[in-house]
């Protein structure tokens, strides 16, 4: 299965393991909660999906790589305890708490979140001294003499032996204690994540053209040659930073992330071509509805690779604005909650606002400590806190005479944010319309239009934006293509009947 399907499967498993009965007991007892074993090649996103699951379920996440753990660090260190049995004193061996289990209690104390996922990576690379203890841990959630707290689900991950010389193959007894998910690299699934994470358009466009270069592991006369999803994501990040600093992206940079000479050369050449496309086709002008005749003609005569790159640039540009717009909507909605609370308690607004700021700050810090705060949620929380802080500062300077004046001031500030949001929404909606208009004028209802419709449909933010605010061109072309597809299907059925 691909990593997207594995994510949904693990998410459902965690949710069911944490389900309780009427008396507050977990429906599936600990001994029957089989840990998940995510088995797949390196760099395909196993760790990333665990972070996403924790964020989406609102639970904590504690991650450990088992490669560096010894028996002592995992099970605890021995010490001598003095005990008395039936009137006689004895020296007895005890063990300190496992570093791993102690980390769970630390997260629970610091975040206030009582349920979570304990994610153990490279589980099949444990040291020889620790391997015998894994059977007890996988079935009973016990390290040494200390048990993983209730409400914590164990998910493990590892690489097949062909990718890692340190792998120890589990025996049947151990494997029979786990739910095994074998995951393969899949570009289509990764592309959804890549677009949601705003990876560099050049990376996505290149892989759209050469999907076979998404994941490669080969043995050559010069040693291992490999490319992973992690490599592409890290390369995307560094390219964006290089562009911000005005630095040139060269082969010597690319080869630090993509360990395959052919792909390094081909991607670097494509990146240079992509930069040329950015200059030739000014995305901002096209999306503003100002398309010079020579630009439209150039696009019309372009070959397949150039058209695909152009579509990628334009779609990425619009979807980036749509994503920001949807984030702004979440921010506005959060502000509205605070404004309603202030309206219902207008006697001491400053104290209430400061309490709200403190609550937001502590909530964000708790999620951060629990490892379940997404970048998107972090941006929203910071924006809300910044707005509330600005209001507090201005109210102290204004020294308004009564509660009504204070409420009027806050309403005016909130209305400014709403007006700005509506203006940005209209601008973004117009750019989306202009993009459809450009594709329609230059390419008609061909593959380019199908690509645009598909991207707008599968992208969550785009689909939500269109459903909320509409897009006449999207609706019209979507209906046309659906009719066309039904017509093609009918023609094929008629041909099969040999009428």
Coordinates of N, CA and C in Angstrom, one line a residue, residues 24 71 87 109 125 139 150 168 175 179 194 206 249 254 260 265 292 346 356 362 367 401 415 430-431 439 452 474:
X24 N -15.7 4.2 31.0 CA -14.4 4.8 30.8 C -13.3 3.9 30.6
X71 N 20.3 -1.8 26.2 CA 19.4 -2.5 27.1 C 19.1 -1.5 28.3
X87 N 10.1 -10.1 58.2 CA 10.9 -9.7 59.4 C 12.4 -9.7 59.1
X109 N 2.8 15.5 31.5 CA 2.9 16.5 32.6 C 3.0 17.9 32.0
X125 N 16.1 -2.8 14.3 CA 17.5 -2.5 14.4 C 18.0 -2.5 15.8
X139 N 3.9 -7.1 23.3 CA 2.6 -7.6 23.8 C 2.0 -6.9 25.0
X150 N -1.6 3.9 30.2 CA -2.8 3.6 29.5 C -3.2 4.8 28.6
X168 N 17.6 -6.7 12.0 CA 17.5 -8.1 12.6 C 16.1 -8.6 12.3
X175 N 6.5 -11.3 15.3 CA 5.7 -10.8 14.2 C 4.2 -11.0 14.5
X179 N 0.6 -5.7 14.0 CA -0.2 -5.4 12.8 C 0.8 -4.9 11.7
X194 N 3.0 16.9 -0.9 CA 4.0 17.9 -1.3 C 3.3 19.3 -1.6
X206 N 9.0 18.6 -12.2 CA 10.0 17.7 -12.7 C 9.5 16.3 -12.5
X249 N 21.5 27.9 -7.9 CA 21.3 26.4 -7.6 C 22.1 25.7 -8.7
X254 N 22.5 20.1 -5.7 CA 21.5 19.1 -5.9 C 22.0 17.7 -5.6
X260 N 22.1 10.3 -7.3 CA 22.1 9.6 -8.5 C 22.6 10.6 -9.6
X265 N 21.9 15.6 -12.9 CA 22.1 16.4 -14.1 C 20.8 16.8 -14.8
X292 N -0.2 39.2 -22.8 CA 0.3 39.7 -24.1 C 0.1 38.7 -25.2
X346 N -18.2 42.9 29.1 CA -17.6 44.1 28.7 C -17.1 45.0 29.9
X356 N -7.3 35.8 27.7 CA -7.4 35.0 26.4 C -6.1 34.8 25.8
X362 N -0.7 29.3 26.3 CA -0.5 28.0 27.0 C -1.0 26.8 26.2
X367 N 0.4 22.0 23.0 CA 0.4 21.2 21.7 C 1.8 21.0 21.2
X401 N -13.3 56.0 27.5 CA -14.1 56.4 28.7 C -15.0 55.3 29.3
X415 N -13.6 44.4 12.3 CA -14.1 44.7 11.0 C -13.1 45.0 10.0
X430 N -10.8 36.2 -8.5 CA -10.7 36.7 -9.8 C -9.5 36.1 -10.5
X431 N -8.4 35.9 -9.8 CA -7.2 35.2 -10.3 C -7.6 33.8 -10.8
X439 N -6.4 29.4 -19.8 CA -6.4 28.0 -20.3 C -7.4 27.8 -21.4
X452 N -6.1 21.3 -14.8 CA -6.5 22.4 -13.9 C -7.7 22.0 -13.1
X474 N -15.0 27.1 -13.4 CA -14.8 25.7 -12.9 C -16.1 24.9 -13.1

